[in-house]
Short mmCIF file of C-alpha atoms and ligand atoms in Angstrom, two decimals:
data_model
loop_
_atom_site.label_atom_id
_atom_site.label_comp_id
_atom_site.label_asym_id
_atom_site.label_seq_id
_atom_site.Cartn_x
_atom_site.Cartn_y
_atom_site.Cartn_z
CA UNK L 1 2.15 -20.66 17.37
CA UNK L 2 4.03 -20.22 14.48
CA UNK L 3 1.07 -21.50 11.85
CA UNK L 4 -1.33 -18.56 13.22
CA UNK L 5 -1.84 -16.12 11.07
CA UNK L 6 -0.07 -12.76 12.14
CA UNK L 7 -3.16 -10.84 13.18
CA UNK L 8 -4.44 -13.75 15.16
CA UNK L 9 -1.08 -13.54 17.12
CA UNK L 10 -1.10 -9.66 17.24
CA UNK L 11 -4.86 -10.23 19.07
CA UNK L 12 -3.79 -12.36 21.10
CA UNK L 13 -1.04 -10.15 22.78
CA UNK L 14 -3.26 -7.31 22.69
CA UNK L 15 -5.57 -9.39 25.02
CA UNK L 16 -2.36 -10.56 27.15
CA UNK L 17 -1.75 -7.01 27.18
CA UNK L 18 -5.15 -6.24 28.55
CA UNK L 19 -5.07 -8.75 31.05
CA UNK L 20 -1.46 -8.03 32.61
CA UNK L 21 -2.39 -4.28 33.25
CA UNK L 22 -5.62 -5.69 35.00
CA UNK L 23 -3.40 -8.23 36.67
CA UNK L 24 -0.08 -5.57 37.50
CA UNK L 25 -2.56 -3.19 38.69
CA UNK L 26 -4.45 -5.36 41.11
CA UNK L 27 -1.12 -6.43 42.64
CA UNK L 28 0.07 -2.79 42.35
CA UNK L 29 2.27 -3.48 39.62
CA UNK L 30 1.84 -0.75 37.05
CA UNK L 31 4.81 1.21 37.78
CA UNK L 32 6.54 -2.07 37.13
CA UNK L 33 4.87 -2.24 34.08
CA UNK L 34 5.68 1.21 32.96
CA UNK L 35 8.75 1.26 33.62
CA UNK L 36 10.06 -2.76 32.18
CA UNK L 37 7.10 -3.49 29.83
CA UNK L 38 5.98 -0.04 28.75
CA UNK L 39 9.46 1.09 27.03
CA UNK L 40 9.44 -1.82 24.10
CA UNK L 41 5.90 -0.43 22.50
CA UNK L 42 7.90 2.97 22.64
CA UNK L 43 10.65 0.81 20.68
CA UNK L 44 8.50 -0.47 18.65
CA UNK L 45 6.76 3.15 17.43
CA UNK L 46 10.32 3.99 16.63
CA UNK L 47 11.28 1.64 14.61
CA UNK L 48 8.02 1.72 12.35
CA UNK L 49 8.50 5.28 12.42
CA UNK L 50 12.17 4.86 11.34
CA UNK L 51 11.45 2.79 8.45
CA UNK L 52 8.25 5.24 7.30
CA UNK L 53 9.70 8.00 6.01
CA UNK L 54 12.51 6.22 3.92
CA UNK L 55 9.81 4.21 3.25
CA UNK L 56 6.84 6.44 1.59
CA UNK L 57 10.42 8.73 -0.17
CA UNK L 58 11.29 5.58 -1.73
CA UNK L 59 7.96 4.13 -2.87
CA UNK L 60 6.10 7.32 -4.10
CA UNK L 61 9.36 7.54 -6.58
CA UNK L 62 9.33 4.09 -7.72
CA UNK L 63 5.04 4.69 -8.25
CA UNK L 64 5.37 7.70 -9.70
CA UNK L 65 8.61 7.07 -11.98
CA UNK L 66 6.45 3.84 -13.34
CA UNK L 67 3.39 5.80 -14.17
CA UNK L 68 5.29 7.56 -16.54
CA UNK L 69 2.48 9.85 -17.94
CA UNK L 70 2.37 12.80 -16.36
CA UNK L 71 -1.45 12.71 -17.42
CA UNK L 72 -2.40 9.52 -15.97
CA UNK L 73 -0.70 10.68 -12.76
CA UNK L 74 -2.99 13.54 -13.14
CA UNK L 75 -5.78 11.13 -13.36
CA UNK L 76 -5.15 9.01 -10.38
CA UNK L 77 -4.08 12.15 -8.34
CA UNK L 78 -7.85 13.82 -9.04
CA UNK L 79 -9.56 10.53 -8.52
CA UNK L 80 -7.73 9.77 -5.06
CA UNK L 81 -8.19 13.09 -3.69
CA UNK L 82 -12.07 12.97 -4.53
CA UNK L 83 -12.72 9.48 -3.15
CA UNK L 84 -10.74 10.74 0.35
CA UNK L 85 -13.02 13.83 0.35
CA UNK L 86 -16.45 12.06 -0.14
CA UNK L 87 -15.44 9.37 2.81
CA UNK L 88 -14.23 12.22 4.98
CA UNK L 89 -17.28 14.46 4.29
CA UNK L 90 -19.89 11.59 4.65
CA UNK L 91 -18.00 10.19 7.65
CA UNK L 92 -18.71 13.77 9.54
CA UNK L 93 -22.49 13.74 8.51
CA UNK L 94 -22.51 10.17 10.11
CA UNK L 95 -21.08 11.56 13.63
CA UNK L 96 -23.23 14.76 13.21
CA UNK L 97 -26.03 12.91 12.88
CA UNK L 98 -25.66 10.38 15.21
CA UNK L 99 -24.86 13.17 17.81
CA UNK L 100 -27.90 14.85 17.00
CA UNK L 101 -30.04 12.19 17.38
CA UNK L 102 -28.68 10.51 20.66
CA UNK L 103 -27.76 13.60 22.04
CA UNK L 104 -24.82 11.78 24.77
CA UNK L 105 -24.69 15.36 25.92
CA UNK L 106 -28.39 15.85 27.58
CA UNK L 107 -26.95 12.87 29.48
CA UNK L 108 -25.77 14.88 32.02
CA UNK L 109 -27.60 16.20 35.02
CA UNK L 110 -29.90 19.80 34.53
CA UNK L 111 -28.51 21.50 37.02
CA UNK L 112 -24.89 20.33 36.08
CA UNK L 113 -25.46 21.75 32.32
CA UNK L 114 -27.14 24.86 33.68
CA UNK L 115 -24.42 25.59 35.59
CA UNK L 116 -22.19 24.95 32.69
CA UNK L 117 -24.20 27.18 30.39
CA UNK L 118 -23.25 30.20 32.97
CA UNK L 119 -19.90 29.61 32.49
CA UNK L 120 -20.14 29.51 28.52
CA UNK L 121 -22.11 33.02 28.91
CA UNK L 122 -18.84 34.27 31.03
CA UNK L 123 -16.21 33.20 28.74
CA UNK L 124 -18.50 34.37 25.28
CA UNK L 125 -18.85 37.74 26.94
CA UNK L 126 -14.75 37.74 27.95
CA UNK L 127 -13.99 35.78 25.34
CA UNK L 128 -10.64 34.57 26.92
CA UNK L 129 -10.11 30.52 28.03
CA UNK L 130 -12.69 29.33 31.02
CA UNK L 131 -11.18 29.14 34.24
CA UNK L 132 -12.21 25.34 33.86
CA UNK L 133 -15.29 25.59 36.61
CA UNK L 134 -18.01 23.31 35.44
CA UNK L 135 -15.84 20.79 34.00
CA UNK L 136 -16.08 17.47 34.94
CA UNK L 137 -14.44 15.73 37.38
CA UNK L 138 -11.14 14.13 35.61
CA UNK L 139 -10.31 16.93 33.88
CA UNK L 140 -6.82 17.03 34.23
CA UNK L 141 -4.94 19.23 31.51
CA UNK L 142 -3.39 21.90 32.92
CA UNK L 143 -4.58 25.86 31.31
CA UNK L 144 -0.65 26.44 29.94
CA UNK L 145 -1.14 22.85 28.39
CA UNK L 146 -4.42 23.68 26.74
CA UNK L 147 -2.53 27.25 25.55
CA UNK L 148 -0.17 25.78 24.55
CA UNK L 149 -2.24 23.44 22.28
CA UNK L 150 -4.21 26.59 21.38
CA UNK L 151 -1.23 28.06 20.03
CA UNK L 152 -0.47 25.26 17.66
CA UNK L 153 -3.88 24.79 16.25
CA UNK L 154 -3.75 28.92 15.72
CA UNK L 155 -0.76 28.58 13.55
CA UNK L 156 -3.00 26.64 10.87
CA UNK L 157 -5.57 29.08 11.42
CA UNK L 158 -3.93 32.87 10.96
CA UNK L 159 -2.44 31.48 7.85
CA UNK L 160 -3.41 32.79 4.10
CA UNK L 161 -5.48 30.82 2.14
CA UNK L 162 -2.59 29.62 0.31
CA UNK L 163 -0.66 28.42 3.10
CA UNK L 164 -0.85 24.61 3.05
CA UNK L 165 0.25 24.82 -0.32
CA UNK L 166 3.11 26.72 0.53
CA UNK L 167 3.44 24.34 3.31
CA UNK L 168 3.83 21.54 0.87
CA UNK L 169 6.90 23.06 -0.80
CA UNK L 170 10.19 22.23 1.50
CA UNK L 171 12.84 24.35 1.19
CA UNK L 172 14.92 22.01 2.32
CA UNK L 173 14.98 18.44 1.89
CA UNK L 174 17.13 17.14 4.11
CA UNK L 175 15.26 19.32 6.40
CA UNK L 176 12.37 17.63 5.95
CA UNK L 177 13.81 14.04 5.94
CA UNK L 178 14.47 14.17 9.28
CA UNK L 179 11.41 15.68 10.42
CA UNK L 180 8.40 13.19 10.77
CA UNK L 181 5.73 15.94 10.49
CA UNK L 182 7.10 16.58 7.24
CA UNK L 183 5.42 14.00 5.21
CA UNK L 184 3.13 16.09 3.05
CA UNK L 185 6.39 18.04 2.23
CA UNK L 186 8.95 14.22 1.30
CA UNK L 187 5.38 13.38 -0.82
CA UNK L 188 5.75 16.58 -2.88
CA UNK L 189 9.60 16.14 -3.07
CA UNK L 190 9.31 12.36 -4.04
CA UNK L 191 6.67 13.10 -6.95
CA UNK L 192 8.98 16.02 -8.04
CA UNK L 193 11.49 13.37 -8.20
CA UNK L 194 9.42 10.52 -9.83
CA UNK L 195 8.84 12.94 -12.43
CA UNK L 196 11.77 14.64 -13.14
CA UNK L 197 12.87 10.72 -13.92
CA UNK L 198 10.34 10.40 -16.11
CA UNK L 199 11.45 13.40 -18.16
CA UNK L 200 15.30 13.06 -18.50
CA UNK L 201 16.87 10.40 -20.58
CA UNK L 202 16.31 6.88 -20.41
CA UNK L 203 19.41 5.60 -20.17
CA UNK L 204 19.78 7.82 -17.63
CA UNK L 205 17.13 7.01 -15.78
CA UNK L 206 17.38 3.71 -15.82
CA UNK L 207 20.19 2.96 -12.75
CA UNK L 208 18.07 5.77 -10.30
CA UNK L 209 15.15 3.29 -10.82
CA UNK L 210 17.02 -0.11 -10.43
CA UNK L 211 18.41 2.00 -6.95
CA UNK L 212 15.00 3.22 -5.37
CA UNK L 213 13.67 -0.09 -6.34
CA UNK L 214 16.34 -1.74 -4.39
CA UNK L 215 15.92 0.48 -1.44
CA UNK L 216 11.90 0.06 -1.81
CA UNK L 217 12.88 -3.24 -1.33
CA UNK L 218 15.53 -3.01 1.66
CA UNK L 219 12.46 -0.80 3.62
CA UNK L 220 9.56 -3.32 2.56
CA UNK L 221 11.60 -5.77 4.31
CA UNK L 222 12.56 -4.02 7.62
CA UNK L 223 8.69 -4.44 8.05
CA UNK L 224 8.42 -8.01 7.83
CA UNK L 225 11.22 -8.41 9.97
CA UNK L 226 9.97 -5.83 13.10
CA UNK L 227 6.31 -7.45 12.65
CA UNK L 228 7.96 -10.71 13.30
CA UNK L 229 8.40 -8.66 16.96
CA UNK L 230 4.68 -6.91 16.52
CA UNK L 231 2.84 -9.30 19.05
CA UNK L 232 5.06 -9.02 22.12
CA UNK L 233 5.16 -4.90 21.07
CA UNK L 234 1.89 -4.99 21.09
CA UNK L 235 1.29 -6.65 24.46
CA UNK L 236 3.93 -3.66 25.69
CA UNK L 237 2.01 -0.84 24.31
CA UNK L 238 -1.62 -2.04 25.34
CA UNK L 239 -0.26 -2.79 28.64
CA UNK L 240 1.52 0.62 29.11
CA UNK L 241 -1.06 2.59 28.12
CA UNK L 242 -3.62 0.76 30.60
CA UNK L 243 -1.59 1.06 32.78
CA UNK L 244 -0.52 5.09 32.97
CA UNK L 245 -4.83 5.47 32.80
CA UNK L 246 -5.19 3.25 35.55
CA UNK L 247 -2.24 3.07 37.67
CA UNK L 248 -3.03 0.78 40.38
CA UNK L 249 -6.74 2.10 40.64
CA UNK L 250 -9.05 0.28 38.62
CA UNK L 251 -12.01 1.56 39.55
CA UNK L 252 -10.40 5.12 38.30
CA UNK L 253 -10.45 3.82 34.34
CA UNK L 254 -14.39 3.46 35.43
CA UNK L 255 -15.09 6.31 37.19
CA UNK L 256 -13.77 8.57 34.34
CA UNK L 257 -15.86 6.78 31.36
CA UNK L 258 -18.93 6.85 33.53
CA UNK L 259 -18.96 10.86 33.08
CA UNK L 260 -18.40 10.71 29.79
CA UNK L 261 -19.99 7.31 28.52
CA UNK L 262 -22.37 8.18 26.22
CA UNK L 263 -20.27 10.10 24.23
CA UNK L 264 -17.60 7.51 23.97
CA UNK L 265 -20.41 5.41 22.82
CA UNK L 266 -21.51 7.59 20.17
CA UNK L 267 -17.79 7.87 18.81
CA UNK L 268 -17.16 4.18 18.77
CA UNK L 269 -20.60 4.00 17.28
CA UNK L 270 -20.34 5.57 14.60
CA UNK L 271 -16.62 4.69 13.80
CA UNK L 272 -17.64 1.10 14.00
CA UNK L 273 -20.76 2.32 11.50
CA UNK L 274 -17.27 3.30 9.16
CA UNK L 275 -15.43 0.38 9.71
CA UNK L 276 -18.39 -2.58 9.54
CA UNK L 277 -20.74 -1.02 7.09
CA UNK L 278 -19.39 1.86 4.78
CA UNK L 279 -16.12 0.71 3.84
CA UNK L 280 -17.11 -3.00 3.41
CA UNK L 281 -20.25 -1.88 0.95
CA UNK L 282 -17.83 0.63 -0.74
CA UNK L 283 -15.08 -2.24 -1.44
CA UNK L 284 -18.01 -4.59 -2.50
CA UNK L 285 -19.39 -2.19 -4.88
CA UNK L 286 -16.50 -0.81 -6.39
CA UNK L 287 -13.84 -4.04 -6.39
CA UNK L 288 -15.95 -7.06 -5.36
CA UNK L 289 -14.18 -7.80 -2.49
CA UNK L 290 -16.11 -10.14 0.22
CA UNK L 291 -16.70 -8.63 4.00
CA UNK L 292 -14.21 -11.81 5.02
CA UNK L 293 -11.33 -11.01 2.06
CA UNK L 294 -11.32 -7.32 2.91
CA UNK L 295 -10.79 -7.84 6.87
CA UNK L 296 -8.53 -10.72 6.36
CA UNK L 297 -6.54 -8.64 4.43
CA UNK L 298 -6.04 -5.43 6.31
CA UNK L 299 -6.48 -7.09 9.99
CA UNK L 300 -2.52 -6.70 10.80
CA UNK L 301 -2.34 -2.93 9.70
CA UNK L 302 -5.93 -2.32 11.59
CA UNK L 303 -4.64 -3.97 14.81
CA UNK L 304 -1.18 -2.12 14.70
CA UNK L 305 -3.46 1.32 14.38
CA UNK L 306 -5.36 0.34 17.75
CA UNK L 307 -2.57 -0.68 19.45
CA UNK L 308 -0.33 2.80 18.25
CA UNK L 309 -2.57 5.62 17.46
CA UNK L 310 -0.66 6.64 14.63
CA UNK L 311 -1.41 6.20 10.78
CA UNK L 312 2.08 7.79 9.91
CA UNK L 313 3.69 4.68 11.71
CA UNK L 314 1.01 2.38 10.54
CA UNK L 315 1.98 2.99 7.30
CA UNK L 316 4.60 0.64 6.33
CA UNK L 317 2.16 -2.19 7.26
CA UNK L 318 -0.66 -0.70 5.95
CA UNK L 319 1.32 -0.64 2.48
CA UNK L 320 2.67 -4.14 2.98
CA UNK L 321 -1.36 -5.50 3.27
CA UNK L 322 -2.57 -3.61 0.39
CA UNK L 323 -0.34 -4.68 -2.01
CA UNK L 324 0.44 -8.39 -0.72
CA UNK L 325 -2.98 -9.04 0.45
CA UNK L 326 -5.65 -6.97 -1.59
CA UNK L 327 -2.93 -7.19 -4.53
CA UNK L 328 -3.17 -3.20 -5.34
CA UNK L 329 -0.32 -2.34 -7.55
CA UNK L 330 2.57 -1.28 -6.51
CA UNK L 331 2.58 2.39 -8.45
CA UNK L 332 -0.87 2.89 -6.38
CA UNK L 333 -0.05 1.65 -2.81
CA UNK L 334 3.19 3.75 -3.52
CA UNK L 335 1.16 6.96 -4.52
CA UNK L 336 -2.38 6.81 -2.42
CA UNK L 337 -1.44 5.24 1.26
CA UNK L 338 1.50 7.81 1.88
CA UNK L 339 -1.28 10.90 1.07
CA UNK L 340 -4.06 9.10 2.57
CA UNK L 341 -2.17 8.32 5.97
CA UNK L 342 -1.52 12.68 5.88
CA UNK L 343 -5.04 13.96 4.68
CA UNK L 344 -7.65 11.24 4.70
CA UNK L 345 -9.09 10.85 8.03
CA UNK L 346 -12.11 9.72 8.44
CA UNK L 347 -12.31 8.65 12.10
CA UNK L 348 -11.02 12.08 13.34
CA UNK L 349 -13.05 14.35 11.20
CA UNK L 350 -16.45 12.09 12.56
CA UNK L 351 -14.94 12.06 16.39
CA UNK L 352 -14.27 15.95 15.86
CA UNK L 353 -18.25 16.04 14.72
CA UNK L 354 -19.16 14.17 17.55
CA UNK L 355 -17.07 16.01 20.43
CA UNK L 356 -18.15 19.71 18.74
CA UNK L 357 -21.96 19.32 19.29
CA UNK L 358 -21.44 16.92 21.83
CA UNK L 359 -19.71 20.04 24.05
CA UNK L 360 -22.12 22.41 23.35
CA UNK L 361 -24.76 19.82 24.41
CA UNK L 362 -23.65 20.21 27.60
CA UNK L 363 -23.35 23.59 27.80
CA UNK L 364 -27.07 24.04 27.00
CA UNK L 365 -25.65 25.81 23.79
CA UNK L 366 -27.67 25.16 20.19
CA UNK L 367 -25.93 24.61 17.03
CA UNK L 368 -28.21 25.90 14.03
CA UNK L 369 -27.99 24.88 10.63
CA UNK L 370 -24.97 26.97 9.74
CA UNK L 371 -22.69 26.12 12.43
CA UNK L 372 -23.47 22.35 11.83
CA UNK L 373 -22.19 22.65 8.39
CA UNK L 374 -19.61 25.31 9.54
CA UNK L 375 -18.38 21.67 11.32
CA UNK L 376 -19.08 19.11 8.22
CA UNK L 377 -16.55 22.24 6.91
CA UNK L 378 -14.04 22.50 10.06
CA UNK L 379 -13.75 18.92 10.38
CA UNK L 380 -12.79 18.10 7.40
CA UNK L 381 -10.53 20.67 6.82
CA UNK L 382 -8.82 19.70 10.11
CA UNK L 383 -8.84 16.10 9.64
CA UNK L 384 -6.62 16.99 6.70
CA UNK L 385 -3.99 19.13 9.03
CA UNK L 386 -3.83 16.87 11.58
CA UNK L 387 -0.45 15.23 12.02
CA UNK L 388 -0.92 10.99 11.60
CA UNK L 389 -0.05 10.65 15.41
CA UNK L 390 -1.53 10.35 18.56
CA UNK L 391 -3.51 12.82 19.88
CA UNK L 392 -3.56 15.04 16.33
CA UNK L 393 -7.21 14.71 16.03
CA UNK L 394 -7.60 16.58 19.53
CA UNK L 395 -5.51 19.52 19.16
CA UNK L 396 -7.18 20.44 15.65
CA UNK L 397 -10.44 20.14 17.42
CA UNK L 398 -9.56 23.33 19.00
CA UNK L 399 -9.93 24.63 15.52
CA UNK L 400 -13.38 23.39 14.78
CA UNK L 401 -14.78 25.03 18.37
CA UNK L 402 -13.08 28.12 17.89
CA UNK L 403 -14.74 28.23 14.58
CA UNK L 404 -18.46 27.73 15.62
CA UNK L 405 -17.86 29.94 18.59
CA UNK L 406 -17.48 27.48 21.62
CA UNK L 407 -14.56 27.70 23.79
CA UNK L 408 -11.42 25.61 22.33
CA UNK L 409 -10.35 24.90 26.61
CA UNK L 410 -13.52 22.79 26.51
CA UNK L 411 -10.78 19.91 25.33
CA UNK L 412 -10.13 19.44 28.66
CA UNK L 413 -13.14 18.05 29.44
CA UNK L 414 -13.01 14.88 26.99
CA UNK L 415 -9.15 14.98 27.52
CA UNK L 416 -9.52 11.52 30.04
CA UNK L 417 -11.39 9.80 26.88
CA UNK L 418 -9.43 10.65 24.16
CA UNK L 419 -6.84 7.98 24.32
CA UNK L 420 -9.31 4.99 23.86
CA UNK L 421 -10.69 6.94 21.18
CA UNK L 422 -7.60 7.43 19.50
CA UNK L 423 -6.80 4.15 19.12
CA UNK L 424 -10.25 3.65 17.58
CA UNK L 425 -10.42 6.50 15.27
CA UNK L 426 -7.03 5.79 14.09
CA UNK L 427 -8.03 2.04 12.94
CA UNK L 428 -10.79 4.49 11.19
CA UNK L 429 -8.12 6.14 9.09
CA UNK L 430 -6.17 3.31 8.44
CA UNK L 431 -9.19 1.24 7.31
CA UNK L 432 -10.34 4.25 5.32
CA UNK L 433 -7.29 4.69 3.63
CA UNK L 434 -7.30 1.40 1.98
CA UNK L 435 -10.74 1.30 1.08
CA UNK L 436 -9.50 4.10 -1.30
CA UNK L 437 -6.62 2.82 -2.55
CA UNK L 438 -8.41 -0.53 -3.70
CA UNK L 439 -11.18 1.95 -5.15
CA UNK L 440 -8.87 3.69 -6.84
CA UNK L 441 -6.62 0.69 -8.29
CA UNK L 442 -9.58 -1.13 -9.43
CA UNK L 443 -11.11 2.11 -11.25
CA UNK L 444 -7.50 1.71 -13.16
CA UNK L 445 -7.74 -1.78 -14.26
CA UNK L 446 -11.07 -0.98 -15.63
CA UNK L 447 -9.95 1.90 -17.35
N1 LIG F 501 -4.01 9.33 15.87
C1 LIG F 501 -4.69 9.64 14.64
C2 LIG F 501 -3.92 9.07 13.47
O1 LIG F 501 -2.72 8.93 13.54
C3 LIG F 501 -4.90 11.12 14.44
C4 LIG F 501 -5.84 11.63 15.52
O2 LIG F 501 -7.07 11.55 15.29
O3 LIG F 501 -5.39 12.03 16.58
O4 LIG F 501 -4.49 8.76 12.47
#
C-alpha cells in the first residue's frame, strides 16, 4: 500500500467512501455513519484549516521578503492578477454559452415553467422573496434561511465602491489571525510585512527571515504529516456527506438529480471543459508541461478539493504540489496560491453563469444581451467575494440574480444540487489556481 502514490490512495478511499454510504444506507446505517465515520472528515477540515492561515502568514513573508524589489513585486502582482481575471472571465463565457446552447432549463415540463413564469410576474410586481410555489420538489431551505443568506450577500452589495479595498486593510491583526474569512486581510498584512523587511536594515533583517523560514518550514511539514491521514479522512468525508443526502433512502439522491439533471450536467460539463481542456492547453503553451506531468502533479490537492469543498483548506496542499511537484519557486507559490485560493475562481463564477440563465430558463424569463454580460460582470465580481469554503459560491449567487433582476430565493431551488457541485467547482478553483501560478513562474524565468 505503502509504494502507491498518495493520490492513488486518496482515490481509492474516496471510492471506499462511496461504497460504504451505498452499503450503510442499504442496511440503514447512515446515522451510524454520521455519527462514528462522519466526525474525522470534520477533523480533518480542521486541521488543514489550522495549519492554513499560519501557513499562507508565513509563506507570503518569506516570498515577498525574497523578492526584494518592490518593482518586481509590482510586476508579478499585475501579471497574477491579469492571468486570474482572463481564466475567470473566459470560464463564465464557457458556462454562458454552454447554457445558452443546451438550454437544461426548457427541460422542464410547459405547463410546469408556465406556471413558474406567474409566479416570477408576482414577485417582479411585489418585488419581495417568492412564497416558494412553483419550486421543485426538494426544495428544502427554509425562507429565514434564504434571508438570512440574502442578508449576507447584501452586505457586499450596499457597500461603496471602495469597500473591498477597505476591506483588505485589518485594523487588527490579531483580529484577523484568528478569523478564517480573513485571508485577503493576513495577505495584505503579510506583504506589508515582507516589505517592511525588505526596507529596514540588513542585519536586521536577517534573524526575522531565518524565523519565518523556520516556521514556513514547521507548517510545510504539518501537511505532510496530516496527508499521511488524508485517505482514511477522505473515506470519512465522502461517506458523511453521502450519507446526510441520502440517509437510508437511496432512491432519494435519485429522485432529486432527476429534476434537476440537466443542469448538473451542464455545470460538470463545462467545469470538466476547464479542468481537461483549458488549463492543460494553457500550461502547455505557456510552460510546456505534458497533459500527464500537469495531473500527476496536482492530483493530491485536486482530490482533497472534491472531497472538502474548500480552496482555503486546500491550500496547504495545493502549495505543497506546486512547488514540490511542478517545481514553482518558492517566492511565487508563497505570493500567487494564497490570493488565488481568495479571488480566482473559476468554477464558481462559470456554475454562477450556468445557475443565473439556467433559473430564468425555467421561469420562461429571457436574458438579452445586457443582462448576459451584466452576469460575465456579476460573476466574476462575486467569484472574487466569495469566501474559499463550502457553499460560498451559492450565497454570492444571490448577488448575480438580484443584479439581472430575477429573484435571489430562486437558490432554493438548486439548493439539493449544490453540494455535488461544490465539490466539483471547487477542484475548478484549485486546478485554476495553479495553472496560474506555473504561468506566472515560468513568465519569470523567461524574463
Ligand atoms: N467551495 C468553493 C471553494 O472553496 C467556493 C464555492 O464555490 O462555494 O473554492
Amino acid at each position: 500500500m505503502n509504494s502507491l502514490s498518495l493520490h492513488w490512495r486518496i482515490i481509492i478511499g474516496m471510492i471506499l467512501g462511496v461504497f460504504w454510504s451505498i452499503i450503510s444506507s442499504l442496511l440503514g446505517l447512515s446515522q451510524f455513519t454520521i455519527n462514528w465515520i462522519s466526525p474525522f472528515g470534520d477533523i480533518f477540515i480542521n486541521l488543514l484549516k489550522l495549519i492554513a492561515i499560519p501557513l499562507v502568514l508565513f509563506s507570503v513573508i518569506k516570498g515577498i521578503s525574497s523578492i526584494s524589489n518592490i518593482s518586481l513585486l509590482g510586476r508579478i502582482g499585475l501579471k497574477t492578477l491579469f492571468a486570474y481575471l482572463m481564466t475567470t472571465v473566459l470560464s463564465v463565457s464557457i458556462g454562458l454559452l454552454l447554457v445558452n446552447c443546451i438550454k437544461p432549463g426548457s427541460q422542464i415540463s410547459l405547463e410546469q415553467r408556465q406556471a413558474n413564469h406567474l409566479v416570477y410576474q408576482k414577485w417582479s410586481a411585489d418585488e419581495l422573496l417568492s412564497d416558494g410555489s412553483g419550486f421543485l420538489p426538494g426544495d428544502n431551505l427554509s425562507k429565514e434561511k434564504i434571508k438570512q443568506m440574502k442578508i449576507d450577500a447584501d452586505k457586499h452589495k450596499n457597500n461603496s465602491p471602495l469597500q473591498f479595498i477597505v476591506d483588505l486593510v485589518p485594523s487588527n491583526i490579531f483580529l484577523s489571525l484568528t478569523d478564517n474569512k480573513s485571508m485577503l486581510k493576513i495577505i495584505f498584512f503579510a506583504i506589508f510585512f515582507g516589505i517592511t523587511i525588505v526596507l529596514i536594515s540588513k542585519k536586521e533583517a536577517v534573524p526575522v527571515i531565518a524565523m519565518v523560514d523556520a516556521l514556513n518550514s514547521v507548517f510545510l511539514k504539518m501537511v505532510d504529516v496530516v496527508m499521511l491521514g488524508a485517505p482514511f479522512f477522505v473515506f470519512a468525508l465522502l461517506s458523511g456527506v453521502i450519507s446526510k443526502l441520502a440517509g437510508d433512502d437511496l432512491s432519494g439522491v435519485l429522485e432529486i438529480f432527476k429534476g434537476l439533471g440537466v443542469y448538473s450536467l451542464v455545470v460538470f460539463f463545462g467545469l470538466a471543459t476547464m479542468v481537461f481542456l483549458i488549463y492543460p492547453i494553457l500550461m502547455y503553451l505557456f510552460t510546456g508541461k505534458t497533459y500527464k506531468d500537469f495531473f500527476q502533479s496536482i492530483a493530491s490537492a485536486q482530490m482533497l478539493a472534491f472531497s472538502t469543498s474548500s480552496s482555503a483548506a486546500t491550500l496547504p496542499v495545493t502549495m505543497d504540489c506546486v512547488h514540490s511537484n511542478l517545481g514553482v519557486s518558492k517566492r511565487v507559490t508563497g505570493f500567487v496560491l494564497p490570493i488565488g485560493a481568495t479571488v480566482n475562481m473559476d468554477g464558481t463564477s462559470l456554475y454562477q453563469a450556468v445557475a443565473v440563465v439556467f433559473l430564468a430558463q425555467m421561469h420562461m424569463v429571457d436574458l438579452n444581451l445586457t443582462q448576459q454580460l451584466t452576469i460575465v460582470f456579476t460573476a466574476t465580481m462575486a467569484s472574487i467575494g466569495s469566501a474559499a469554503v463550502p457553499s460560498a459560491g451559492l450565497i454570492m449567487l444571490i448577488i448575480v440574480l438580484d443584479a439581472v433582476g430575477l429573484n435571489p430565493a430562486w437558490i432554493s431551488i438548486i439548493f439539493p444540487v449544490d453540494r455535488i457541485l461544490d465539490m466539483c467547482r471547487t477542484v475548478v478553483n484549485v486546478t485554476g489556481d495553479a495553472t496560474v501560478s506555473s504561468i506566472v513562474d515560468q513568465s519569470e524565468k523567461n524574463t
